mmCIF file of C-alpha atoms in Angstrom:
data_model
loop_
_atom_site.group_PDB
_atom_site.id
_atom_site.type_symbol
_atom_site.label_atom_id
_atom_site.label_comp_id
_atom_site.label_asym_id
_atom_site.label_seq_id
_atom_site.Cartn_x
_atom_site.Cartn_y
_atom_site.Cartn_z
ATOM 1 C CA MET A 1 -32.824 14.726 19.337
ATOM 2 C CA PHE A 2 -35.132 15.783 16.487
ATOM 3 C CA HIS A 3 -32.280 17.225 14.454
ATOM 4 C CA SER A 4 -30.148 14.111 15.093
ATOM 5 C CA ALA A 5 -32.875 11.776 13.833
ATOM 6 C CA VAL A 6 -33.434 13.914 10.768
ATOM 7 C CA LEU A 7 -29.722 13.906 9.970
ATOM 8 C CA TRP A 8 -29.467 10.108 10.340
ATOM 9 C CA ARG A 9 -32.457 9.571 8.031
ATOM 10 C CA ALA A 10 -30.997 12.019 5.530
ATOM 11 C CA ALA A 11 -27.583 10.370 5.626
ATOM 12 C CA LEU A 12 -28.990 6.872 5.202
ATOM 13 C CA GLY A 13 -31.177 8.135 2.394
ATOM 14 C CA VAL A 14 -28.119 9.513 0.619
ATOM 15 C CA VAL A 15 -26.219 6.259 1.083
ATOM 16 C CA PHE A 16 -28.939 3.940 -0.143
ATOM 17 C CA GLY A 17 -29.893 6.421 -2.841
ATOM 18 C CA PHE A 18 -26.300 6.406 -4.017
ATOM 19 C CA VAL A 19 -26.209 2.602 -4.163
ATOM 20 C CA GLY A 20 -29.388 2.529 -6.195
ATOM 21 C CA ALA A 21 -28.207 5.291 -8.485
ATOM 22 C CA THR A 22 -24.916 3.528 -9.080
ATOM 23 C CA GLY A 23 -26.660 0.426 -10.345
ATOM 24 C CA ALA A 24 -29.078 2.473 -12.434
ATOM 25 C CA ALA A 25 -26.253 4.388 -14.032
ATOM 26 C CA GLY A 26 -24.789 1.159 -15.366
ATOM 27 C CA GLN A 27 -21.316 1.680 -13.946
ATOM 28 C CA SER A 28 -20.923 -2.050 -13.181
ATOM 29 C CA SER A 29 -20.782 -4.889 -15.643
ATOM 30 C CA PHE A 30 -22.805 -6.847 -13.064
ATOM 31 C CA PRO A 31 -24.739 -5.819 -9.955
ATOM 32 C CA LEU A 32 -22.425 -5.790 -6.957
ATOM 33 C CA GLY A 33 -21.895 -9.265 -5.543
ATOM 34 C CA THR A 34 -23.762 -11.056 -8.337
ATOM 35 C CA VAL A 35 -21.218 -11.657 -11.069
ATOM 36 C CA PRO A 36 -21.354 -15.220 -12.419
ATOM 37 C CA ASP A 37 -19.043 -17.821 -10.868
ATOM 38 C CA ALA A 38 -15.605 -18.003 -12.500
ATOM 39 C CA ALA A 39 -16.173 -14.737 -14.411
ATOM 40 C CA PRO A 40 -13.872 -11.842 -13.554
ATOM 41 C CA ALA A 41 -15.378 -8.802 -11.889
ATOM 42 C CA GLN A 42 -14.181 -5.752 -13.772
ATOM 43 C CA ASP A 43 -15.134 -2.155 -14.352
ATOM 44 C CA THR A 44 -13.852 1.367 -14.888
ATOM 45 C CA VAL A 45 -15.297 3.937 -12.501
ATOM 46 C CA ARG A 46 -14.754 7.564 -11.585
ATOM 47 C CA LEU A 47 -12.381 8.249 -8.701
ATOM 48 C CA ALA A 48 -11.195 11.638 -7.487
ATOM 49 C CA PRO A 49 -7.528 12.328 -8.329
ATOM 50 C CA ASP A 50 -6.816 12.627 -4.600
ATOM 51 C CA GLY A 51 -9.061 9.720 -3.674
ATOM 52 C CA ALA A 52 -8.162 6.491 -1.886
ATOM 53 C CA VAL A 53 -8.014 2.860 -2.935
ATOM 54 C CA ASP A 54 -8.369 0.130 -0.313
ATOM 55 C CA LEU A 55 -7.826 -3.592 -0.941
ATOM 56 C CA SER A 56 -8.643 -5.469 2.255
ATOM 57 C CA ASP A 57 -8.646 -9.059 3.492
ATOM 58 C CA THR A 58 -7.027 -10.519 0.379
ATOM 59 C CA HIS A 59 -5.566 -13.937 1.114
ATOM 60 C CA GLU A 60 -3.293 -15.106 -1.691
ATOM 61 C CA GLY A 61 -2.734 -14.776 -5.404
ATOM 62 C CA THR A 62 -1.460 -11.560 -6.986
ATOM 63 C CA ILE A 63 -2.134 -7.861 -6.482
ATOM 64 C CA THR A 64 -0.906 -5.515 -9.207
ATOM 65 C CA VAL A 65 -1.420 -1.755 -8.912
ATOM 66 C CA THR A 66 -0.410 0.694 -11.638
ATOM 67 C CA THR A 67 -1.374 4.331 -12.230
ATOM 68 C CA TRP A 68 -2.410 6.752 -14.940
ATOM 69 C CA GLU A 69 -3.201 10.472 -15.358
ATOM 70 C CA ARG A 70 -6.972 10.033 -15.304
ATOM 71 C CA ASP A 71 -9.737 10.577 -12.749
ATOM 72 C CA ARG A 72 -10.828 7.003 -13.314
ATOM 73 C CA LEU A 73 -10.044 3.667 -11.743
ATOM 74 C CA ALA A 74 -10.043 0.377 -13.619
ATOM 75 C CA TYR A 75 -10.139 -2.885 -11.698
ATOM 76 C CA ARG A 76 -10.292 -6.558 -12.539
ATOM 77 C CA ILE A 77 -10.699 -9.446 -10.093
ATOM 78 C CA ALA A 78 -10.240 -12.972 -11.402
ATOM 79 C CA PRO A 79 -10.057 -16.306 -9.563
ATOM 80 C CA VAL A 80 -6.778 -18.202 -9.678
ATOM 81 C CA SER A 81 -8.512 -21.536 -10.308
ATOM 82 C CA ALA A 82 -11.929 -23.117 -10.608
ATOM 83 C CA GLU A 83 -11.810 -23.898 -6.888
ATOM 84 C CA ASP A 84 -11.517 -20.173 -6.250
ATOM 85 C CA SER A 85 -14.358 -19.145 -8.563
ATOM 86 C CA MET A 86 -16.429 -17.724 -5.709
ATOM 87 C CA VAL A 87 -13.908 -14.984 -5.059
ATOM 88 C CA ALA A 88 -15.038 -12.818 -7.966
ATOM 89 C CA SER A 89 -18.728 -13.159 -7.236
ATOM 90 C CA ASN A 90 -18.233 -12.441 -3.537
ATOM 91 C CA ALA A 91 -15.844 -9.515 -3.749
ATOM 92 C CA ILE A 92 -17.526 -6.477 -2.232
ATOM 93 C CA VAL A 93 -16.689 -3.337 -4.201
ATOM 94 C CA ARG A 94 -17.969 -0.056 -2.781
ATOM 95 C CA ARG A 95 -17.204 3.109 -4.661
ATOM 96 C CA THR A 96 -18.024 6.760 -5.021
ATOM 97 C CA ASP A 97 -16.225 9.828 -6.238
ATOM 98 C CA GLN A 98 -18.037 11.778 -3.510
ATOM 99 C CA GLY A 99 -16.728 9.723 -0.619
ATOM 100 C CA PHE A 100 -19.374 7.386 0.765
ATOM 101 C CA SER A 101 -18.502 3.774 1.467
ATOM 102 C CA ILE A 102 -20.534 0.911 2.945
ATOM 103 C CA ASP A 103 -18.799 -1.797 4.941
ATOM 104 C CA GLN A 104 -18.867 -5.517 4.149
ATOM 105 C CA ASP A 105 -22.117 -6.499 5.836
ATOM 106 C CA GLY A 106 -24.018 -3.518 4.459
ATOM 107 C CA ALA A 107 -25.378 -2.685 7.893
ATOM 108 C CA SER A 108 -23.464 0.517 8.425
ATOM 109 C CA TRP A 109 -21.800 3.288 6.494
ATOM 110 C CA SER A 110 -18.836 5.558 6.862
ATOM 111 C CA LEU A 111 -17.741 8.827 5.351
ATOM 112 C CA HIS A 112 -14.488 9.074 3.401
ATOM 113 C CA ILE A 113 -13.322 12.252 1.747
ATOM 114 C CA PRO A 114 -12.516 12.952 -1.007
ATOM 115 C CA GLY A 115 -13.069 9.544 -2.578
ATOM 116 C CA LEU A 116 -12.638 5.846 -1.970
ATOM 117 C CA LEU A 117 -12.808 2.524 -3.732
ATOM 118 C CA ARG A 118 -12.755 -0.512 -1.460
ATOM 119 C CA ILE A 119 -12.313 -4.101 -2.606
ATOM 120 C CA SER A 120 -12.817 -6.731 0.079
ATOM 121 C CA PRO A 121 -13.569 -10.410 -0.630
ATOM 122 C CA SER A 122 -16.313 -11.714 1.644
ATOM 123 C CA ALA A 123 -16.528 -15.350 0.603
ATOM 124 C CA GLY A 124 -15.740 -17.994 3.208
ATOM 125 C CA GLY A 125 -12.469 -19.856 3.069
ATOM 126 C CA ASN A 126 -9.053 -18.749 1.896
ATOM 127 C CA LEU A 127 -9.707 -18.020 -1.747
ATOM 128 C CA ALA A 128 -6.987 -16.998 -4.177
ATOM 129 C CA ALA A 129 -7.434 -14.266 -6.765
ATOM 130 C CA HIS A 130 -5.656 -12.011 -9.215
ATOM 131 C CA TYR A 131 -6.367 -8.345 -8.499
ATOM 132 C CA HIS A 132 -5.341 -5.710 -11.021
ATOM 133 C CA VAL A 133 -6.023 -2.043 -10.315
ATOM 134 C CA THR A 134 -5.086 1.029 -12.354
ATOM 135 C CA MET A 135 -5.762 4.170 -10.343
ATOM 136 C CA PRO A 136 -5.086 7.941 -10.503
ATOM 137 C CA GLU A 137 -1.395 8.486 -9.870
ATOM 138 C CA THR A 138 -2.110 11.037 -7.121
ATOM 139 C CA ALA A 139 -4.500 8.764 -5.179
ATOM 140 C CA THR A 140 -3.473 6.941 -2.009
ATOM 141 C CA LEU A 141 -3.294 3.171 -1.679
ATOM 142 C CA GLU A 142 -3.842 0.779 1.225
ATOM 143 C CA VAL A 143 -3.439 -3.007 0.984
ATOM 144 C CA GLU A 144 -4.178 -5.454 3.799
ATOM 145 C CA ASP A 145 -3.165 -8.950 2.751
ATOM 146 C CA HIS A 146 -2.191 -12.408 3.974
ATOM 147 C CA ALA A 147 0.211 -14.027 1.481
ATOM 148 C CA SER A 148 -0.116 -12.538 -1.993
ATOM 149 C CA THR A 149 2.516 -11.424 -4.469
ATOM 150 C CA ILE A 150 2.127 -7.640 -4.464
ATOM 151 C CA ASP A 151 3.452 -5.310 -7.160
ATOM 152 C CA VAL A 152 2.861 -1.537 -6.920
ATOM 153 C CA SER A 153 4.312 1.170 -9.161
ATOM 154 C CA GLY A 154 3.998 4.841 -10.053
ATOM 155 C CA VAL A 155 2.128 6.194 -7.018
ATOM 156 C CA GLU A 156 2.558 9.865 -6.155
ATOM 157 C CA GLY A 157 0.421 9.599 -3.024
ATOM 158 C CA ASP A 158 0.990 7.642 0.169
ATOM 159 C CA VAL A 159 1.164 3.834 0.095
ATOM 160 C CA GLU A 160 0.458 1.500 3.016
ATOM 161 C CA ILE A 161 0.927 -2.266 2.652
ATOM 162 C CA ASP A 162 0.464 -4.806 5.427
ATOM 163 C CA THR A 163 1.043 -8.469 4.603
ATOM 164 C CA HIS A 164 1.563 -11.528 6.765
ATOM 165 C CA ALA A 165 3.810 -13.551 4.456
ATOM 166 C CA GLY A 166 3.588 -11.970 1.038
ATOM 167 C CA THR A 167 6.240 -10.878 -1.434
ATOM 168 C CA VAL A 168 6.185 -7.122 -2.045
ATOM 169 C CA ALA A 169 7.769 -5.132 -4.873
ATOM 170 C CA VAL A 170 7.242 -1.371 -4.920
ATOM 171 C CA ASP A 171 8.665 1.018 -7.502
ATOM 172 C CA SER A 172 8.470 4.786 -7.913
ATOM 173 C CA VAL A 173 6.595 6.196 -4.916
ATOM 174 C CA ASP A 174 6.632 9.910 -4.077
ATOM 175 C CA GLY A 175 4.624 9.856 -0.852
ATOM 176 C CA MET A 176 5.132 8.080 2.452
ATOM 177 C CA LEU A 177 5.677 4.337 2.078
ATOM 178 C CA ASP A 178 4.454 2.318 5.068
ATOM 179 C CA LEU A 179 5.363 -1.393 4.808
ATOM 180 C CA GLY A 180 4.643 -4.080 7.384
ATOM 181 C CA ALA A 181 5.287 -7.813 7.089
ATOM 182 C CA HIS A 182 5.568 -10.733 9.478
ATOM 183 C CA SER A 183 7.760 -12.630 7.039
ATOM 184 C CA GLY A 184 8.602 -12.527 3.360
ATOM 185 C CA ARG A 185 10.674 -10.417 1.006
ATOM 186 C CA ILE A 186 10.234 -6.686 0.421
ATOM 187 C CA THR A 187 11.889 -4.718 -2.380
ATOM 188 C CA ALA A 188 11.293 -0.989 -2.800
ATOM 189 C CA THR A 189 12.970 1.095 -5.514
ATOM 190 C CA GLY A 190 12.619 4.637 -6.803
ATOM 191 C CA ILE A 191 11.542 5.965 -3.397
ATOM 192 C CA ARG A 192 11.399 9.770 -3.250
ATOM 193 C CA GLY A 193 9.772 10.362 0.125
ATOM 194 C CA GLY A 194 10.126 8.545 3.429
ATOM 195 C CA VAL A 195 9.502 5.006 4.657
ATOM 196 C CA ALA A 196 8.138 3.327 7.749
ATOM 197 C CA LEU A 197 9.259 -0.283 7.623
ATOM 198 C CA ASP A 198 8.369 -3.001 10.140
ATOM 199 C CA VAL A 199 9.466 -6.567 9.364
ATOM 200 C CA PHE A 200 9.432 -9.331 11.943
ATOM 201 C CA SER A 201 11.398 -11.914 9.982
ATOM 202 C CA GLY A 202 12.500 -11.623 6.394
ATOM 203 C CA ASP A 203 14.573 -9.618 3.957
ATOM 204 C CA ALA A 204 13.962 -6.037 2.933
ATOM 205 C CA SER A 205 15.677 -3.691 0.507
ATOM 206 C CA VAL A 206 14.860 0.011 0.087
ATOM 207 C CA ALA A 207 16.469 2.158 -2.634
ATOM 208 C CA PHE A 208 15.946 5.916 -2.359
ATOM 209 C CA GLU A 209 16.236 8.275 -5.284
ATOM 210 C CA THR A 210 15.897 10.969 -2.636
ATOM 211 C CA LEU A 211 15.350 10.685 1.103
ATOM 212 C CA SER A 212 13.102 13.684 1.674
ATOM 213 C CA ALA A 213 11.242 12.780 4.872
ATOM 214 C CA PRO A 214 12.066 11.238 8.268
ATOM 215 C CA SER A 215 12.074 7.442 7.996
ATOM 216 C CA THR A 216 12.001 4.493 10.386
ATOM 217 C CA ALA A 217 12.870 0.824 10.052
ATOM 218 C CA GLU A 218 12.461 -2.048 12.492
ATOM 219 C CA ILE A 219 13.466 -5.645 11.853
ATOM 220 C CA HIS A 220 13.676 -8.488 14.359
ATOM 221 C CA SER A 221 15.501 -11.073 12.248
ATOM 222 C CA GLY A 222 16.684 -11.163 8.657
ATOM 223 C CA THR A 223 18.415 -8.490 6.614
ATOM 224 C CA LEU A 224 17.708 -4.868 5.820
ATOM 225 C CA ARG A 225 19.561 -3.017 3.063
ATOM 226 C CA PHE A 226 19.298 0.697 2.318
ATOM 227 C CA PHE A 227 20.575 2.337 -0.860
ATOM 228 C CA LEU A 228 20.968 6.112 -1.201
ATOM 229 C CA PRO A 229 22.776 8.433 -3.619
ATOM 230 C CA ALA A 230 26.379 8.709 -2.438
ATOM 231 C CA GLY A 231 26.014 12.465 -1.930
ATOM 232 C CA ALA A 232 22.754 12.259 0.010
ATOM 233 C CA GLY A 233 22.660 13.919 3.399
ATOM 234 C CA PHE A 234 20.990 11.945 6.176
ATOM 235 C CA THR A 235 21.188 11.379 9.918
ATOM 236 C CA LEU A 236 21.234 7.896 11.441
ATOM 237 C CA GLN A 237 19.456 7.338 14.725
ATOM 238 C CA THR A 238 20.275 3.928 16.188
ATOM 239 C CA ASP A 239 21.722 2.159 19.218
ATOM 240 C CA LEU A 240 23.956 0.110 16.907
ATOM 241 C CA ASP A 241 27.628 1.018 16.856
ATOM 242 C CA SER A 242 30.004 0.711 13.919
ATOM 243 C CA THR A 243 30.481 -3.014 14.566
ATOM 244 C CA GLY A 244 26.752 -3.725 14.359
ATOM 245 C CA LEU A 245 25.891 -1.424 11.454
ATOM 246 C CA VAL A 246 27.723 -1.218 8.138
ATOM 247 C CA VAL A 247 27.639 2.137 6.326
ATOM 248 C CA ASP A 248 29.590 2.205 3.066
ATOM 249 C CA GLU A 249 32.651 4.454 3.080
ATOM 250 C CA ALA A 250 31.257 6.234 0.007
ATOM 251 C CA PHE A 251 29.166 8.364 2.397
ATOM 252 C CA GLY A 252 32.297 9.584 4.156
ATOM 253 C CA PRO A 253 32.947 9.818 7.878
ATOM 254 C CA PRO A 254 29.966 10.907 9.964
ATOM 255 C CA SER A 255 29.778 13.801 12.348
ATOM 256 C CA SER A 256 27.784 13.739 15.556
ATOM 257 C CA ASN A 257 24.901 16.034 16.427
ATOM 258 C CA ASP A 258 22.015 15.994 18.876
ATOM 259 C CA LYS A 259 19.983 13.810 16.495
ATOM 260 C CA GLY A 260 22.535 11.094 15.715
ATOM 261 C CA ARG A 261 25.322 10.423 13.231
ATOM 262 C CA ALA A 262 25.175 12.871 10.330
ATOM 263 C CA PHE A 263 26.449 11.838 6.899
ATOM 264 C CA ASN A 264 27.178 14.391 4.174
ATOM 265 C CA GLY A 265 26.250 17.196 6.542
ATOM 266 C CA GLY A 266 23.076 15.512 7.807
ATOM 267 C CA GLY A 267 19.502 15.614 6.590
ATOM 268 C CA PRO A 268 16.281 13.659 7.169
ATOM 269 C CA THR A 269 16.563 11.124 9.971
ATOM 270 C CA LEU A 270 16.737 7.401 9.377
ATOM 271 C CA ALA A 271 15.863 5.707 12.673
ATOM 272 C CA LEU A 272 16.816 2.024 12.939
ATOM 273 C CA ASP A 273 15.818 -0.646 15.433
ATOM 274 C CA ALA A 274 17.543 -3.897 14.482
ATOM 275 C CA PRO A 275 19.856 -6.599 15.817
ATOM 276 C CA PRO A 276 23.599 -6.258 15.177
ATOM 277 C CA GLY A 277 24.623 -7.165 11.644
ATOM 278 C CA ALA A 278 21.117 -6.935 10.181
ATOM 279 C CA VAL A 279 21.437 -3.518 8.496
ATOM 280 C CA THR A 280 23.707 -2.202 5.758
ATOM 281 C CA VAL A 281 23.689 1.163 3.974
ATOM 282 C CA HIS A 282 25.095 1.299 0.432
ATOM 283 C CA PRO A 283 25.402 3.868 -2.374
ATOM 284 C CA LEU A 284 22.601 3.657 -4.890
ATOM 285 C CA LYS A 285 24.884 2.724 -7.789
ATOM 286 C CA ALA A 286 25.850 -0.487 -5.958
ATOM 287 C CA ARG A 287 22.305 -1.811 -5.728
ATOM 288 C CA GLU A 288 22.419 -4.267 -8.642
ATOM 289 C CA ALA A 289 25.622 -5.830 -7.349
ATOM 290 C CA VAL A 290 24.579 -5.983 -3.686
ATOM 291 C CA ASP A 291 20.829 -6.475 -3.734
ATOM 292 C CA GLN A 292 20.498 -10.010 -5.031
ATOM 293 C CA PRO A 293 17.702 -12.478 -4.085
#
């Protein structure tokens, strides 16, 4: 019991010491949570190259994430209109290159390794904002949103996006891409890893430069289009037969194995759960002609 109490006091001392040191070091343009109404919150801070960026509880507006080859993160949060001016002054931004993060109410703390920046608006109401983040290209990204326009590009790490009714455009991702939406439109291009896609109702398009990891896709209503290089090897796992799933003849006739229908000799699995007629698989060079809004 003695050692436990000592550890808790030490941990809390580190956390609150870190918060105080951050302000003293002058890393913020304004103290956290006190930027003037209608002024954007913005800063450039240190973030480990393999750190994590978390944008949570955003409601609407825009979210733009780009990357660079630096162990720094630059962010800017601006209200969409005067009615939304509280969003910048109430955005909670917790950061450390060592890995500590404090949750929204400041009453508890959690440990994240190796690094994390969290942006989470805490103001009441459904405020709209423009979020722009430039992060290390090897960091990971997580976005939890309601109905924003989301644009992410150039991430070598994993990306997870969950939106209720937003519009999502993702380009050039090397890691695992996890996309969830209740409704809306999703477009992903330049994918070089795997995907986990879950759309209740909407349209989704995923273009692989390479399919290098097992992938899954589930859609309840709407359309789902996949684009792969014509010579790519992959294995389809689905209950849909040839009348309910269209695979372009450019991939040649499939062979059967214990994992599913193998195209071009097989490869990473692409598991599909969709209604008949919802899914099509095309060669990558056909994307511009097929994948229209």
